[in-house]
């Protein structure tokens, strides 16, 4: 099953809708951004939400003091590092670590091995140290490049291109942000629903193909 993360949440109604649609992770930007939220805002946004979805704090080159403040808040399950952090900077007691990497060429993918201590990767377009830009990168760069950890595909994903992205890349998960917005930080409910529908339709078709393959094998063995 393809995991779905909805990132850049700033409004409670958007967080509620994402949770209702079955999001596996909810992302909150704690670094400078039009979608930046404070820890107090995050607390209000996640209050009484179903516990199913992981709470992800997105940070860019946080100081040790900032990492400790985020950890001590108890609001998050995951820290997503979106800057120039060294591998040793990813270790925060009690929190999983996702490392975002800007993919502009093969050399960027070579860096994955250095972050083998990450629990997952977020592969995005953009410029290192600045977070994502909402622009898809060249997905063909991933062809034949196994990742040492599960990865989420990010960068301008929305209902219009999700189906193609899933067919071409087959990621562990997808990270939705600007592609399901009407304005920075304001999620478009219709786009969000269509995006989830595209993911679920892809997963259902993959399940059906696997069932058909199993049935063909069983018929072959029986004959």
PDB file of C-alpha atoms in Angstrom:
ATOM      1  CA  UNK A   1       0.000   0.000   0.000  1.00  0.00           C
ATOM      2  CA  UNK A   2       1.279   3.431  -0.937  1.00  0.00           C
ATOM      3  CA  UNK A   3       1.709   5.686   2.093  1.00  0.00           C
ATOM      4  CA  UNK A   4       0.360   9.224   1.849  1.00  0.00           C
ATOM      5  CA  UNK A   5       1.764  12.195   3.736  1.00  0.00           C
ATOM      6  CA  UNK A   6      -0.016  15.547   3.613  1.00  0.00           C
ATOM      7  CA  UNK A   7       2.460  18.309   4.396  1.00  0.00           C
ATOM      8  CA  UNK A   8       2.357  22.039   5.003  1.00  0.00           C
ATOM      9  CA  UNK A   9      -0.783  21.907   7.135  1.00  0.00           C
ATOM     10  CA  UNK A  10      -1.793  25.203   8.728  1.00  0.00           C
ATOM     11  CA  UNK A  11      -5.553  24.803   9.286  1.00  0.00           C
ATOM     12  CA  UNK A  12      -7.418  22.385  11.510  1.00  0.00           C
ATOM     13  CA  UNK A  13     -10.060  21.672   8.856  1.00  0.00           C
ATOM     14  CA  UNK A  14      -7.343  20.548   6.460  1.00  0.00           C
ATOM     15  CA  UNK A  15      -5.741  18.311   9.082  1.00  0.00           C
ATOM     16  CA  UNK A  16      -9.137  16.795   9.856  1.00  0.00           C
ATOM     17  CA  UNK A  17      -9.857  16.130   6.179  1.00  0.00           C
ATOM     18  CA  UNK A  18      -6.438  14.571   5.616  1.00  0.00           C
ATOM     19  CA  UNK A  19      -6.963  12.292   8.611  1.00  0.00           C
ATOM     20  CA  UNK A  20     -10.483  11.426   7.440  1.00  0.00           C
ATOM     21  CA  UNK A  21      -9.160  10.472   3.999  1.00  0.00           C
ATOM     22  CA  UNK A  22      -6.678   8.102   5.606  1.00  0.00           C
ATOM     23  CA  UNK A  23      -3.396  10.014   5.574  1.00  0.00           C
ATOM     24  CA  UNK A  24      -0.523   7.991   6.973  1.00  0.00           C
ATOM     25  CA  UNK A  25       1.399  11.105   8.017  1.00  0.00           C
ATOM     26  CA  UNK A  26       0.629  14.776   8.649  1.00  0.00           C
ATOM     27  CA  UNK A  27       3.444  17.270   8.103  1.00  0.00           C
ATOM     28  CA  UNK A  28       3.957  20.594   9.861  1.00  0.00           C
ATOM     29  CA  UNK A  29       6.628  23.048   8.739  1.00  0.00           C
ATOM     30  CA  UNK A  30       8.628  24.413  11.667  1.00  0.00           C
ATOM     31  CA  UNK A  31      11.187  26.230   9.493  1.00  0.00           C
ATOM     32  CA  UNK A  32      10.846  29.579   7.678  1.00  0.00           C
ATOM     33  CA  UNK A  33       8.163  29.140   5.023  1.00  0.00           C
ATOM     34  CA  UNK A  34       4.767  30.592   4.050  1.00  0.00           C
ATOM     35  CA  UNK A  35       3.414  27.431   5.702  1.00  0.00           C
ATOM     36  CA  UNK A  36       5.381  27.751   8.927  1.00  0.00           C
ATOM     37  CA  UNK A  37       3.510  27.001  12.140  1.00  0.00           C
ATOM     38  CA  UNK A  38       4.489  27.287  15.793  1.00  0.00           C
ATOM     39  CA  UNK A  39       4.493  24.401  18.236  1.00  0.00           C
ATOM     40  CA  UNK A  40       1.420  25.939  19.849  1.00  0.00           C
ATOM     41  CA  UNK A  41      -0.396  25.942  16.521  1.00  0.00           C
ATOM     42  CA  UNK A  42       0.561  22.315  15.903  1.00  0.00           C
ATOM     43  CA  UNK A  43      -0.836  21.389  19.307  1.00  0.00           C
ATOM     44  CA  UNK A  44      -4.163  22.989  18.385  1.00  0.00           C
ATOM     45  CA  UNK A  45      -4.203  21.388  14.931  1.00  0.00           C
ATOM     46  CA  UNK A  46      -3.651  17.818  16.114  1.00  0.00           C
ATOM     47  CA  UNK A  47      -5.860  17.955  19.198  1.00  0.00           C
ATOM     48  CA  UNK A  48      -8.333  15.039  19.166  1.00  0.00           C
ATOM     49  CA  UNK A  49      -7.172  13.791  15.767  1.00  0.00           C
ATOM     50  CA  UNK A  50      -7.184  10.007  15.336  1.00  0.00           C
ATOM     51  CA  UNK A  51      -3.787   8.614  16.393  1.00  0.00           C
ATOM     52  CA  UNK A  52      -3.340   6.624  13.174  1.00  0.00           C
ATOM     53  CA  UNK A  53      -1.353   9.245  11.254  1.00  0.00           C
ATOM     54  CA  UNK A  54       2.255  10.010  12.126  1.00  0.00           C
ATOM     55  CA  UNK A  55       2.929  13.612  13.162  1.00  0.00           C
ATOM     56  CA  UNK A  56       5.915  14.888  11.201  1.00  0.00           C
ATOM     57  CA  UNK A  57       7.834  18.037  12.103  1.00  0.00           C
ATOM     58  CA  UNK A  58       9.693  19.450   9.102  1.00  0.00           C
ATOM     59  CA  UNK A  59      12.894  21.284  10.025  1.00  0.00           C
ATOM     60  CA  UNK A  60      15.829  22.880   8.210  1.00  0.00           C
ATOM     61  CA  UNK A  61      19.223  22.761   9.939  1.00  0.00           C
ATOM     62  CA  UNK A  62      17.780  22.951  13.475  1.00  0.00           C
ATOM     63  CA  UNK A  63      20.083  23.854  16.343  1.00  0.00           C
ATOM     64  CA  UNK A  64      20.528  21.343  19.195  1.00  0.00           C
ATOM     65  CA  UNK A  65      18.297  23.581  21.319  1.00  0.00           C
ATOM     66  CA  UNK A  66      15.566  23.581  18.683  1.00  0.00           C
ATOM     67  CA  UNK A  67      15.733  19.808  18.317  1.00  0.00           C
ATOM     68  CA  UNK A  68      15.369  19.405  22.071  1.00  0.00           C
ATOM     69  CA  UNK A  69      12.430  21.831  22.228  1.00  0.00           C
ATOM     70  CA  UNK A  70      10.654  19.913  19.470  1.00  0.00           C
ATOM     71  CA  UNK A  71      11.370  16.567  21.138  1.00  0.00           C
ATOM     72  CA  UNK A  72      10.222  17.803  24.540  1.00  0.00           C
ATOM     73  CA  UNK A  73       6.928  19.080  23.102  1.00  0.00           C
ATOM     74  CA  UNK A  74       5.752  15.493  22.634  1.00  0.00           C
ATOM     75  CA  UNK A  75       3.848  16.531  19.507  1.00  0.00           C
ATOM     76  CA  UNK A  76       5.744  14.533  16.912  1.00  0.00           C
ATOM     77  CA  UNK A  77       6.570  10.989  15.908  1.00  0.00           C
ATOM     78  CA  UNK A  78       9.010  11.943  13.155  1.00  0.00           C
ATOM     79  CA  UNK A  79      11.447  14.746  12.386  1.00  0.00           C
ATOM     80  CA  UNK A  80      11.947  15.374   8.674  1.00  0.00           C
ATOM     81  CA  UNK A  81      15.281  17.069   8.053  1.00  0.00           C
ATOM     82  CA  UNK A  82      15.202  19.270   4.970  1.00  0.00           C
ATOM     83  CA  UNK A  83      18.529  21.087   5.175  1.00  0.00           C
ATOM     84  CA  UNK A  84      22.241  20.351   5.057  1.00  0.00           C
ATOM     85  CA  UNK A  85      22.238  18.248   8.211  1.00  0.00           C
ATOM     86  CA  UNK A  86      25.062  15.762   8.710  1.00  0.00           C
ATOM     87  CA  UNK A  87      24.053  12.121   9.256  1.00  0.00           C
ATOM     88  CA  UNK A  88      24.840  12.360  12.965  1.00  0.00           C
ATOM     89  CA  UNK A  89      22.423  15.299  13.300  1.00  0.00           C
ATOM     90  CA  UNK A  90      19.444  13.046  12.553  1.00  0.00           C
ATOM     91  CA  UNK A  91      19.535  11.308  15.913  1.00  0.00           C
ATOM     92  CA  UNK A  92      16.870  12.697  18.253  1.00  0.00           C
ATOM     93  CA  UNK A  93      15.859  10.363  21.110  1.00  0.00           C
ATOM     94  CA  UNK A  94      12.343   9.014  20.764  1.00  0.00           C
ATOM     95  CA  UNK A  95      11.758  10.329  17.244  1.00  0.00           C
ATOM     96  CA  UNK A  96      12.113   8.703  13.857  1.00  0.00           C
ATOM     97  CA  UNK A  97      14.227  10.545  11.311  1.00  0.00           C
ATOM     98  CA  UNK A  98      13.324  11.163   7.678  1.00  0.00           C
ATOM     99  CA  UNK A  99      15.928  12.848   5.491  1.00  0.00           C
ATOM    100  CA  UNK A 100      14.820  14.961   2.553  1.00  0.00           C
ATOM    101  CA  UNK A 101      17.191  15.233  -0.382  1.00  0.00           C
ATOM    102  CA  UNK A 102      16.942  17.518  -3.393  1.00  0.00           C
ATOM    103  CA  UNK A 103      17.393  15.437  -6.540  1.00  0.00           C
ATOM    104  CA  UNK A 104      18.873  17.294  -9.487  1.00  0.00           C
ATOM    105  CA  UNK A 105      21.198  14.624 -10.838  1.00  0.00           C
ATOM    106  CA  UNK A 106      22.738  11.199 -10.166  1.00  0.00           C
ATOM    107  CA  UNK A 107      25.249  12.642  -7.686  1.00  0.00           C
ATOM    108  CA  UNK A 108      22.413  13.615  -5.348  1.00  0.00           C
ATOM    109  CA  UNK A 109      21.227  10.003  -5.209  1.00  0.00           C
ATOM    110  CA  UNK A 110      24.762   8.904  -4.366  1.00  0.00           C
ATOM    111  CA  UNK A 111      24.288  10.720  -1.043  1.00  0.00           C
ATOM    112  CA  UNK A 112      21.597   8.301   0.117  1.00  0.00           C
ATOM    113  CA  UNK A 113      24.118   5.787   1.422  1.00  0.00           C
ATOM    114  CA  UNK A 114      25.641   8.393   3.743  1.00  0.00           C
ATOM    115  CA  UNK A 115      22.270   8.757   5.492  1.00  0.00           C
ATOM    116  CA  UNK A 116      21.741   5.073   6.161  1.00  0.00           C
ATOM    117  CA  UNK A 117      20.706   5.944   9.723  1.00  0.00           C
ATOM    118  CA  UNK A 118      17.541   7.645   8.427  1.00  0.00           C
ATOM    119  CA  UNK A 119      14.303   5.690   8.753  1.00  0.00           C
ATOM    120  CA  UNK A 120      13.088   6.944   5.369  1.00  0.00           C
ATOM    121  CA  UNK A 121      13.943   9.442   2.652  1.00  0.00           C
ATOM    122  CA  UNK A 122      11.900  12.189   1.040  1.00  0.00           C
ATOM    123  CA  UNK A 123      13.112  12.705  -2.526  1.00  0.00           C
ATOM    124  CA  UNK A 124      12.215  16.168  -3.756  1.00  0.00           C
ATOM    125  CA  UNK A 125      13.134  18.750  -6.330  1.00  0.00           C
ATOM    126  CA  UNK A 126      14.571  22.081  -5.287  1.00  0.00           C
ATOM    127  CA  UNK A 127      17.745  23.410  -3.783  1.00  0.00           C
ATOM    128  CA  UNK A 128      19.565  21.798  -0.840  1.00  0.00           C
ATOM    129  CA  UNK A 129      18.976  23.662   2.399  1.00  0.00           C
ATOM    130  CA  UNK A 130      15.860  25.486   1.263  1.00  0.00           C
ATOM    131  CA  UNK A 131      13.217  22.806   1.451  1.00  0.00           C
ATOM    132  CA  UNK A 132      11.035  21.788  -1.468  1.00  0.00           C
ATOM    133  CA  UNK A 133       9.981  24.001  -4.344  1.00  0.00           C
ATOM    134  CA  UNK A 134       6.835  22.179  -5.436  1.00  0.00           C
ATOM    135  CA  UNK A 135       8.458  21.264  -8.755  1.00  0.00           C
ATOM    136  CA  UNK A 136       8.788  17.631  -9.881  1.00  0.00           C
ATOM    137  CA  UNK A 137      12.306  16.409 -10.592  1.00  0.00           C
ATOM    138  CA  UNK A 138      13.362  14.011 -13.344  1.00  0.00           C
ATOM    139  CA  UNK A 139      11.902  10.736 -12.088  1.00  0.00           C
ATOM    140  CA  UNK A 140      13.939   8.751 -14.613  1.00  0.00           C
ATOM    141  CA  UNK A 141      16.960   9.384 -12.371  1.00  0.00           C
ATOM    142  CA  UNK A 142      15.510   6.812  -9.966  1.00  0.00           C
ATOM    143  CA  UNK A 143      15.414   4.047 -12.561  1.00  0.00           C
ATOM    144  CA  UNK A 144      17.672   1.203 -11.490  1.00  0.00           C
ATOM    145  CA  UNK A 145      18.757   3.036  -8.328  1.00  0.00           C
ATOM    146  CA  UNK A 146      17.752   1.021  -5.257  1.00  0.00           C
ATOM    147  CA  UNK A 147      17.301   3.065  -2.111  1.00  0.00           C
ATOM    148  CA  UNK A 148      18.835   1.864   1.183  1.00  0.00           C
ATOM    149  CA  UNK A 149      15.645   2.974   2.935  1.00  0.00           C
ATOM    150  CA  UNK A 150      11.975   3.390   1.954  1.00  0.00           C
ATOM    151  CA  UNK A 151      11.340   6.718   0.251  1.00  0.00           C
ATOM    152  CA  UNK A 152       8.505   9.148  -0.289  1.00  0.00           C
ATOM    153  CA  UNK A 153       8.300  10.914  -3.628  1.00  0.00           C
ATOM    154  CA  UNK A 154       7.728  14.666  -3.326  1.00  0.00           C
ATOM    155  CA  UNK A 155       7.736  17.745  -5.520  1.00  0.00           C
ATOM    156  CA  UNK A 156       4.569  19.182  -7.056  1.00  0.00           C
ATOM    157  CA  UNK A 157       2.489  16.016  -6.774  1.00  0.00           C
ATOM    158  CA  UNK A 158      -1.262  16.378  -7.193  1.00  0.00           C
ATOM    159  CA  UNK A 159      -4.271  14.663  -8.752  1.00  0.00           C
ATOM    160  CA  UNK A 160      -3.109  15.524 -12.277  1.00  0.00           C
ATOM    161  CA  UNK A 161       0.251  13.736 -12.130  1.00  0.00           C
ATOM    162  CA  UNK A 162       0.011  11.234  -9.279  1.00  0.00           C
ATOM    163  CA  UNK A 163      -1.077   8.328 -11.438  1.00  0.00           C
ATOM    164  CA  UNK A 164       1.892   8.753 -13.787  1.00  0.00           C
ATOM    165  CA  UNK A 165       4.285   9.239 -10.860  1.00  0.00           C
ATOM    166  CA  UNK A 166       3.137   6.051  -9.181  1.00  0.00           C
ATOM    167  CA  UNK A 167       3.358   4.022 -12.385  1.00  0.00           C
ATOM    168  CA  UNK A 168       6.867   5.248 -13.184  1.00  0.00           C
ATOM    169  CA  UNK A 169       8.458   5.379  -9.745  1.00  0.00           C
ATOM    170  CA  UNK A 170       6.532   2.940  -7.495  1.00  0.00           C
ATOM    171  CA  UNK A 171       7.575   4.772  -4.306  1.00  0.00           C
ATOM    172  CA  UNK A 172       6.932   3.597  -0.762  1.00  0.00           C
ATOM    173  CA  UNK A 173       4.936   6.778  -0.265  1.00  0.00           C
ATOM    174  CA  UNK A 174       4.020  10.174  -1.674  1.00  0.00           C
ATOM    175  CA  UNK A 175       4.314  13.586  -0.042  1.00  0.00           C
ATOM    176  CA  UNK A 176       1.500  15.984  -0.975  1.00  0.00           C
ATOM    177  CA  UNK A 177       1.754  19.723  -0.431  1.00  0.00           C
ATOM    178  CA  UNK A 178       1.538  22.486  -3.034  1.00  0.00           C
ATOM    179  CA  UNK A 179      -0.122  20.208  -5.596  1.00  0.00           C
ATOM    180  CA  UNK A 180      -3.241  19.966  -3.412  1.00  0.00           C
ATOM    181  CA  UNK A 181      -3.469  23.646  -2.425  1.00  0.00           C
ATOM    182  CA  UNK A 182      -5.468  26.673  -3.511  1.00  0.00           C
ATOM    183  CA  UNK A 183      -2.883  28.972  -1.849  1.00  0.00           C
ATOM    184  CA  UNK A 184       0.226  28.355   0.282  1.00  0.00           C
ATOM    185  CA  UNK A 185      -0.911  26.573   3.432  1.00  0.00           C
ATOM    186  CA  UNK A 186      -4.536  26.332   2.271  1.00  0.00           C
ATOM    187  CA  UNK A 187      -5.454  22.847   1.130  1.00  0.00           C
ATOM    188  CA  UNK A 188      -8.041  22.434  -1.621  1.00  0.00           C
ATOM    189  CA  UNK A 189     -10.479  19.794  -0.411  1.00  0.00           C
ATOM    190  CA  UNK A 190     -11.424  18.633  -3.900  1.00  0.00           C
ATOM    191  CA  UNK A 191      -7.793  18.292  -5.003  1.00  0.00           C
ATOM    192  CA  UNK A 192      -6.980  16.410  -1.821  1.00  0.00           C
ATOM    193  CA  UNK A 193      -9.860  13.972  -2.344  1.00  0.00           C
ATOM    194  CA  UNK A 194      -8.890  13.402  -5.978  1.00  0.00           C
ATOM    195  CA  UNK A 195      -5.263  12.832  -4.995  1.00  0.00           C
ATOM    196  CA  UNK A 196      -6.211  10.198  -2.429  1.00  0.00           C
ATOM    197  CA  UNK A 197      -8.547   8.587  -4.956  1.00  0.00           C
ATOM    198  CA  UNK A 198      -5.694   8.371  -7.483  1.00  0.00           C
ATOM    199  CA  UNK A 199      -3.445   6.655  -4.941  1.00  0.00           C
ATOM    200  CA  UNK A 200      -6.129   4.211  -3.811  1.00  0.00           C
ATOM    201  CA  UNK A 201      -7.052   3.404  -7.409  1.00  0.00           C
ATOM    202  CA  UNK A 202      -3.404   2.666  -8.212  1.00  0.00           C
ATOM    203  CA  UNK A 203      -3.092   0.422  -5.154  1.00  0.00           C
ATOM    204  CA  UNK A 204      -6.320  -1.414  -6.028  1.00  0.00           C
ATOM    205  CA  UNK A 205      -5.110  -2.062  -9.578  1.00  0.00           C
ATOM    206  CA  UNK A 206      -1.787  -3.366  -8.268  1.00  0.00           C
ATOM    207  CA  UNK A 207      -3.622  -5.709  -5.889  1.00  0.00           C
ATOM    208  CA  UNK A 208      -5.786  -6.990  -8.741  1.00  0.00           C
ATOM    209  CA  UNK A 209      -2.749  -7.611 -10.936  1.00  0.00           C
ATOM    210  CA  UNK A 210      -1.074  -9.570  -8.144  1.00  0.00           C
ATOM    211  CA  UNK A 211      -4.208 -11.687  -7.649  1.00  0.00           C
ATOM    212  CA  UNK A 212      -4.381 -12.439 -11.365  1.00  0.00           C
ATOM    213  CA  UNK A 213      -0.713 -13.421 -11.438  1.00  0.00           C
ATOM    214  CA  UNK A 214      -1.206 -15.716  -8.446  1.00  0.00           C
ATOM    215  CA  UNK A 215      -4.225 -17.346 -10.085  1.00  0.00           C
ATOM    216  CA  UNK A 216      -2.304 -17.903 -13.332  1.00  0.00           C
ATOM    217  CA  UNK A 217       0.569 -19.519 -11.442  1.00  0.00           C
ATOM    218  CA  UNK A 218      -1.823 -21.754  -9.533  1.00  0.00           C
ATOM    219  CA  UNK A 219      -3.602 -22.810 -12.726  1.00  0.00           C
ATOM    220  CA  UNK A 220      -0.255 -23.586 -14.315  1.00  0.00           C
ATOM    221  CA  UNK A 221       0.807 -25.705 -11.364  1.00  0.00           C
ATOM    222  CA  UNK A 222      -2.521 -27.546 -11.337  1.00  0.00           C
ATOM    223  CA  UNK A 223      -2.220 -28.421 -15.010  1.00  0.00           C
TER     224      UNK A 223
END
